[in-house]
Amino acid sequence: MLLEARGITKAFGSFKAVDDASVTLEHSDILGLIGPNGAGKSTFFNCLTGDLKTTSGRVLFEGRDITDFAPELRAGLGLARTFQVPQTFEGMTVLENVMIGAFLRTAHRKEAETKARAVLERVGMSRLADAPARSLGTPGRKRLEIARALATEPKVLLLDEAMAGLNAHEVKLAIDLVRDIHRSGITLVIVEHIMEVIMSLASRVMVFHQGKEIARGSPREVTSNPAVIEAYLGKRAAKAAAGHTPVELMGGPDL
Amino acid sequence: MSGALLRIEHLEVRYGDLIGVSDVSLEVPEGSVVALLGSNGGGKTTTLNAIAGLIPVHSGTISFRGEDIAGQKAFAIVRKGLALSPEGWRLFVQQSVENNLMLGATPLHDKSRQAALLERVYEIFPRLKERRNQRAGTMSGGERQMLAVGRALMSDPKLLMLDEPSLGLAPAVVESMYETFGRLHREGLTILLAEQSIELALEVSDFATVLQVGKSVLSGTAAALAEDPQVQKAYLGAG
Amino acid sequence: MSFVLVQVIVGGLLLGAVYALFSSGLTLVWGMMNIVNFAHGDFVMLGMYVAYVVYTLMGGGPILGAPLATLVLATVGVVVYFALIRDIMKGPMLAQILGTFGLALLLRYSVFWWFGANFLSMPQNIVGGTYAFAGLRIEASRLLAGVVALLVTLGLHLLLTRTSLGSKMLAVAEDQTAAQLMGIRPDTMQAIAWAIAAGATGLAGALIANFFYIVPTVGETLGIVAFVTVSLGGFGSVPGALVAGLLIGVIESLSGYLIGAIYKDIVVYVLFLLFLWFRPQGLMGKM
Amino acid sequence: AGARAEDKVVKIGVILPMSGGTASIGAHAKAALEVAMDIINNAHPELGNLPLAKNAGLAGLGGAKIEAVFADNQGNPATGQNQALRLITEDKVAAVFGSYQSGVTLTSSAIAEKYGIPFLNSESVAANLTERGFKWFFRTTPIATDFAKIYVDFLADMKATGAKTDAIALVHDNTEYGTSVANTISTAFKEKGQPVALDVAYAVNATDVQGQVLQLKDRKPDVIIMISYTSDAILFAKTMQSLDYKPAILLADDAGYSDPSFIKAVGKISQGVFNRSSWVVGPPGSASAVIADMYKKKSGEEMDDTVARQMQGFFVLADAIDRAGATDPAKVQAALKATELKADQLMIGYRGVKFDDKGQNILASGAIIQLQDGENYVSVWPKANAEKPPVLPYKGW
Amino acid sequence: MRRWIWLSVVVAIAIAYPLLLSSPFQQRLGALVLLYAIAASAWNIVGGYAGQVSVGHVVFFGCGAYAAMGSYAKFGLSPLFGIPGGIVIAVGLAAIIGVPTLRLSGHYFSMATIAVAETMRLIVTNTDWLGAAVGLSGPTVPRNIFDLSFLSSLPYYYLFLVILAITLFVTWWMTNSRMGFYLRAIKDSERAARSLGAPASRTKLYAYMLSAAFTSVAGALYAMMFGFVDPESGLGILISVKILIMAALGGAGLLFGPLVGAAILVPLEEISNSWLGGKGAGLTFVLYGAIIVLIARFQPGGLLSLFTRRRKPSADPGASHAP
Ligand SMILES: Nc1ncnc2c1ncn2[C@@H]1O[C@H](COP(=O)(O)OP(=O)(O)OP(=O)(O)O)[C@@H](O)[C@H]1O
Ligand SMILES: Nc1ncnc2c1ncn2[C@@H]1O[C@H](COP(=O)(O)OP(=O)(O)OP(=O)(O)O)[C@@H](O)[C@H]1O
Ligand SMILES: [Mg+2]
Ligand SMILES: [Mg+2]
């Protein structure tokens, strides 16, 4: 088992943003995490990465209890993430942003740069390498965050709405990218409100509502669950999800 | 078609030496919903920000109800009846949800309508009402989006500009939000919408303009654009 | 508790109220609007000189001096905002230190040039001497300063938390661009903030002049206490600064009396540091 | 050297605090030295025995005029040293005079020593200044050991007249001046078998001294010896009034209590304070009275001890240059070493001026004055030159 | 290439200056510029690059100054021997101060450093062993060359130049290393930097300690040149402010910013004091203050930012994302 969270609770004052949530992540899983706004998905994420101290519960990584580890230690172990509200290094270029990630595995500037360029190439941003990061729009920033995270050579990558703000065409390209990442041996947890992403990528889905898990299963099971439709999907999206056929190949048939 | 509320001609905007948009023209007829389409970095945000006065216009004209507003300060433009829900939300993260909404009502001349407008926002986004005293900086991503849109609605604008309003919202919320836009539209509100979910955008809007690399390359009625093979290929993933 | 100790604590509270009073303006511009003002102490000094000039030229006591100092300093605040602060705010925080430090020297030595370096003083007992009850002695001028400190703090607190003006000022402090989208003119709000802050500072100076000496460099003596007060209270909290001022006053008084006056500042600084260790956001500051 | 002697002006570098917290000292001293230059450079027969007054200019240099080149030390030892260097190398001054704060005197005189230029100090009291083995450094002012002796003797006399002087409290700031003087005084009293009962030290430029006054009020010493600069002296006076505290004898050690601003600000509530001073205005028509008048005309202030000591020091330096007959540093140094001025050749109450091997004036002395009416100090001790008898107890307000 | 030309010009000017402007006062000015440039460059490491605005850096300055003077006054050694001691004390102190204060955000950090510096000043003022308020003096008459007590400022000038070069080289090397990248990242978003594995606290602490070491050297050299240190001139908060002002004026976070700041402010201060100080009307500081205000007003990012801002980003991102 790669990553395991047991009974995570996170309270802000009397309000429990995450309430006794557990999850296990096997090697080469793609776990989808969905739920209404404010359900506690990002909070749960932050508890896994160490950005927030859990109120109770444990986090295990490769069998090791990392509950009290600082975020940078977890990154060192191979846990990488992106932020829902992009945390770009505004004063740097795109390349330098990615180099920060690459520096985790090498202290040499040249090596870090080479690696950062390779990662940028892989995510399709190499032409932007020398542009100031502050000139990117939200979608660009999110992609940059993916690149940065990849540069740390993670075992597990947690994506918090990394595809928000992309149009349908771009979403497809992004899905391909994530598949490619997955194929290279990285286990993923993705939070998305774009159902197409969940439907085509997730091997398992977990649904949050008011800090609690209300459903889990395959994408298809979950999206046809009436409780999920009621709390989260709405009729229109449920219909769209129902019509969705998972695709396995890059550039295959689409919705 | 009634008269144009907003008309942009050959807008060029620069960020220092970089060109944000090079040549954008578009028209927003009074009472219509206009969608601004285009891929990542196409210039949608730049255009909206330029209209709102957040970034200086390099050349071109922006006329709002016949008055050229290019070059005016943002606070003055907003007071004329434009409101923008900007990219990245730009909330006042240290202040409460309700304070944020009340700040949105600043340009309102008739302060007595504040309460009613607040109720309207709370009706569209009940979550905001639940969290009215929470600090905006602790809200979830989707909650922030609701707040940004709600705040823009608070000034009861003549022209509502929305930069990717559905970003980060749960599907059910998007659905109800768009229903609300439809209702507001029927009540006479003019909306200029930049939206990544093009299918959805074309569904609610009357007209649309496509931006490509900082230029407006296509415009027409929403229905016509939805059929346009070029649009289908580039944005709707067809082919 | 011995009787002297009571007098020491009362003295400390009055002193603390004075600290709170001359920090109130700084709480607004530094604590709330996020602008470091190294010239704050010199604004206090200007207020003192205005009161002194009013007294020597017009024979007016605090009744005339205090409101005039408030007005004059409010004007200075607005001028300083438009002539300097507005532009240095475009730069990094260091530019604010740079600019206001230069401003401090400019103000201090302009006054020096005009008035000379001699120590000046308002007549003793200008505000009704000293009250004595049950052997406890309270100077009227300090009491007045203390009461005004409470009123100013309360006023600022209400302004910032209860009025839309306050909310707009905070909005501008947080994000000028976003504030513009609300139809708020940032310059207006900032100028108002500076007017209020400098006005309160001038008022403080005028009241402190009633029991302190007046000299161009007096701002240096007072300025650093104001800095500690504001940060101990927590940036962004007006009541915090009041409580912090009172606390520092009492700690200084007590440690000065019990341990020795040369150690009282050490005690204050060390307690301040310890406090930050346990509460990095100050007494009442937001995270 | 010959070429220099023919110059019509002799430049003396003067380093003073002209900005910062002690700037008023610099301003007063500047006015006083300008008066001194007037006296030296023009004929002032009315000043009698005072060297250099009678005729215009320095007779020994063919009537050459003295010119003081003023420099601001900003109260900072580094700045003082830089200015000393500038005065010596750029302005080519014949001697350096200054620098008030002991720390600044220390660094600026070190440069003069390295360049071999005479340095005359008239007001810094730190003992170590004359312990450095310098050959070019001379000091005219009395120092802490002299003060201590004055206080011991004065209080013994007061005791003889029936005053209670058993419990002595020292109040002083933590500057070099405050601590070193306090230490010396407390040692002197201990040697007399009367150790100081209470030592109240405070940080200079205090914002508040209520605690200290209460401490005194609580312990009720018979005598308080105050060693404070002007700012704190004013604050103490105000606080003592508001807390209604008066010791029987309040004895101040010069500094702040001599500052005319102190008298203007709080003289009325400090009536009867004793002060140590070497400056005593003689009867009308006497040299010191004339000089006091000239100074008042120039600056608008009353002459005080600090200023008078500076002025006297400047006269001593000018006299040495005059006697040297040249601006050649070695000759001026020799003349300084040979200085032997009698009490009647001085404008101040020293017993004379004569330097020991270390450059310290061994004839420096002082008197006690009292602010009897709250406006002007009068000399009250020693009896020989007293204008009025001392009045006890301390009246305050 | 252009950079190398510029660099050689700067180095050539620096080497030639005291030979061209050779009066003792001019040489001393030059030496002082370099001395303050060392201190301001050292501050720049933590204040400019790491974005931690320390207003209490004078404690490290004081460590060096007191160690140098102490090694003479207390042990009869050459002040030179105080330098390593000063570095050790400063670095140790930086670790002790840094651990609790570096986690404070923004203004709290600045205020905490002020509190530490003032506490140190007050403690030393009341410590007889360290000379209390009187301070410590160096050798007034040099016993040998190691006492580093020269009449001419020329040896100081070149000594300072070498040490400044070392400081700048180390700074340059740091900014191009992983540490420099991490510092910049932490300055922008500590949260993101940590999520990418940057040990934020440790990196900031190292920068703080490095900065303390160089500041201490500057303090030691300062005390040696003036032959004296007391609590006010070795630990006074005004020195911190002066150092910070120089870095900010030239351009904080830029390699040569502090040097430019020192090269403007030191002569401005000394020359205006020489011209106007003797008049006793405070005009020195009116002028000094006015010039600082004007620079802050018209070039808030520091004078050097005038040149760096103009550099264009090499790529045009607008062109790269066509569908
Ligand atoms: N510091 C805090 N204090 C109070 N409430 C908080 C705090 N931080 C987060 N919350 C609340 O916790 C809830 C969970 O937030 P979280 O960001 O985890 O939601 P989410 O599931 O990621 O939603 P979204 O899909 O909108 O991103 C939200 O309602 C949010 O308002
Ligand atoms: N602050 C900035 N500085 C420099 N260039 C910028 C800046 N903001 C945007 N740009 C550039 O302007 C162009 C238009 O960007 P804009 O953000 O307006 O596009 P968009 O259509 O809103 O895209 P997105 O889907 O990413 O939001 C892009 O090339 C972008 O790189
Ligand atoms: Mg979220
Ligand atoms: Mg955009």
Short mmCIF file of C-alpha atoms and ligand atoms in Angstrom, two decimals, chain A residues 132 134-140 165, chain B residues 15 18-21 38-47 87 163-164, chain E residues 317-319, ligand 2:
data_model
loop_
_atom_site.label_atom_id
_atom_site.label_comp_id
_atom_site.label_asym_id
_atom_site.label_seq_id
_atom_site.Cartn_x
_atom_site.Cartn_y
_atom_site.Cartn_z
CA PRO A 132 7.80 35.40 -16.46
CA ARG A 134 3.27 36.14 -13.62
CA SER A 135 2.18 36.46 -17.24
CA LEU A 136 0.36 33.13 -17.08
CA GLY A 137 -3.39 32.93 -16.69
CA THR A 138 -5.02 30.56 -14.25
CA PRO A 139 -4.91 27.52 -16.53
CA GLY A 140 -1.28 28.16 -17.37
CA GLY A 165 -10.36 26.68 -16.66
CA TYR B 15 2.00 44.17 -20.69
CA LEU B 18 4.46 41.85 -24.29
CA ILE B 19 1.29 42.04 -26.25
CA GLY B 20 -1.79 40.88 -24.37
CA VAL B 21 -4.30 41.36 -27.16
CA GLY B 38 -10.94 31.22 -27.08
CA SER B 39 -8.32 28.94 -25.78
CA ASN B 40 -5.80 29.44 -23.03
CA GLY B 41 -3.98 32.72 -23.38
CA GLY B 42 -6.27 33.85 -26.19
CA GLY B 43 -6.86 37.17 -24.52
CA LYS B 44 -10.26 36.82 -22.86
CA THR B 45 -9.11 37.93 -19.46
CA THR B 46 -7.03 40.70 -20.92
CA THR B 47 -10.02 42.02 -22.83
CA GLU B 87 -10.04 35.94 -12.94
CA ASP B 163 -14.46 35.74 -16.23
CA GLU B 164 -14.93 31.97 -16.21
CA PRO E 317 4.43 33.91 -24.47
CA GLY E 318 1.61 35.52 -26.41
CA ALA E 319 2.62 33.70 -29.55
N1 LIG F 2 0.48 40.14 -16.28
C1 LIG F 2 0.86 39.76 -17.50
N2 LIG F 2 2.12 40.06 -17.90
C2 LIG F 2 2.52 39.69 -19.13
N3 LIG F 2 1.77 39.03 -20.02
C3 LIG F 2 0.52 38.69 -19.68
C4 LIG F 2 0.00 39.05 -18.40
N4 LIG F 2 -1.26 38.60 -18.32
C5 LIG F 2 -1.53 37.99 -19.51
N5 LIG F 2 -0.47 38.05 -20.32
C6 LIG F 2 -0.38 37.52 -21.68
O1 LIG F 2 -1.46 38.03 -22.43
C7 LIG F 2 -1.99 37.04 -23.29
C8 LIG F 2 -3.49 36.92 -23.09
O2 LIG F 2 -3.75 36.32 -21.82
P1 LIG F 2 -5.17 36.21 -21.12
O3 LIG F 2 -4.92 35.84 -19.72
O4 LIG F 2 -5.92 37.44 -21.41
O5 LIG F 2 -5.83 35.02 -21.89
P2 LIG F 2 -7.17 34.23 -21.58
O6 LIG F 2 -7.86 34.11 -22.85
O7 LIG F 2 -7.88 34.82 -20.46
O8 LIG F 2 -6.62 32.82 -21.20
P3 LIG F 2 -6.94 31.84 -20.00
O9 LIG F 2 -7.80 30.78 -20.59
O10 LIG F 2 -5.58 31.33 -19.68
O11 LIG F 2 -7.56 32.59 -18.91
C9 LIG F 2 -1.26 35.77 -22.99
O12 LIG F 2 -0.29 35.60 -23.97
C10 LIG F 2 -0.58 36.02 -21.68
O13 LIG F 2 0.66 35.36 -21.61
#
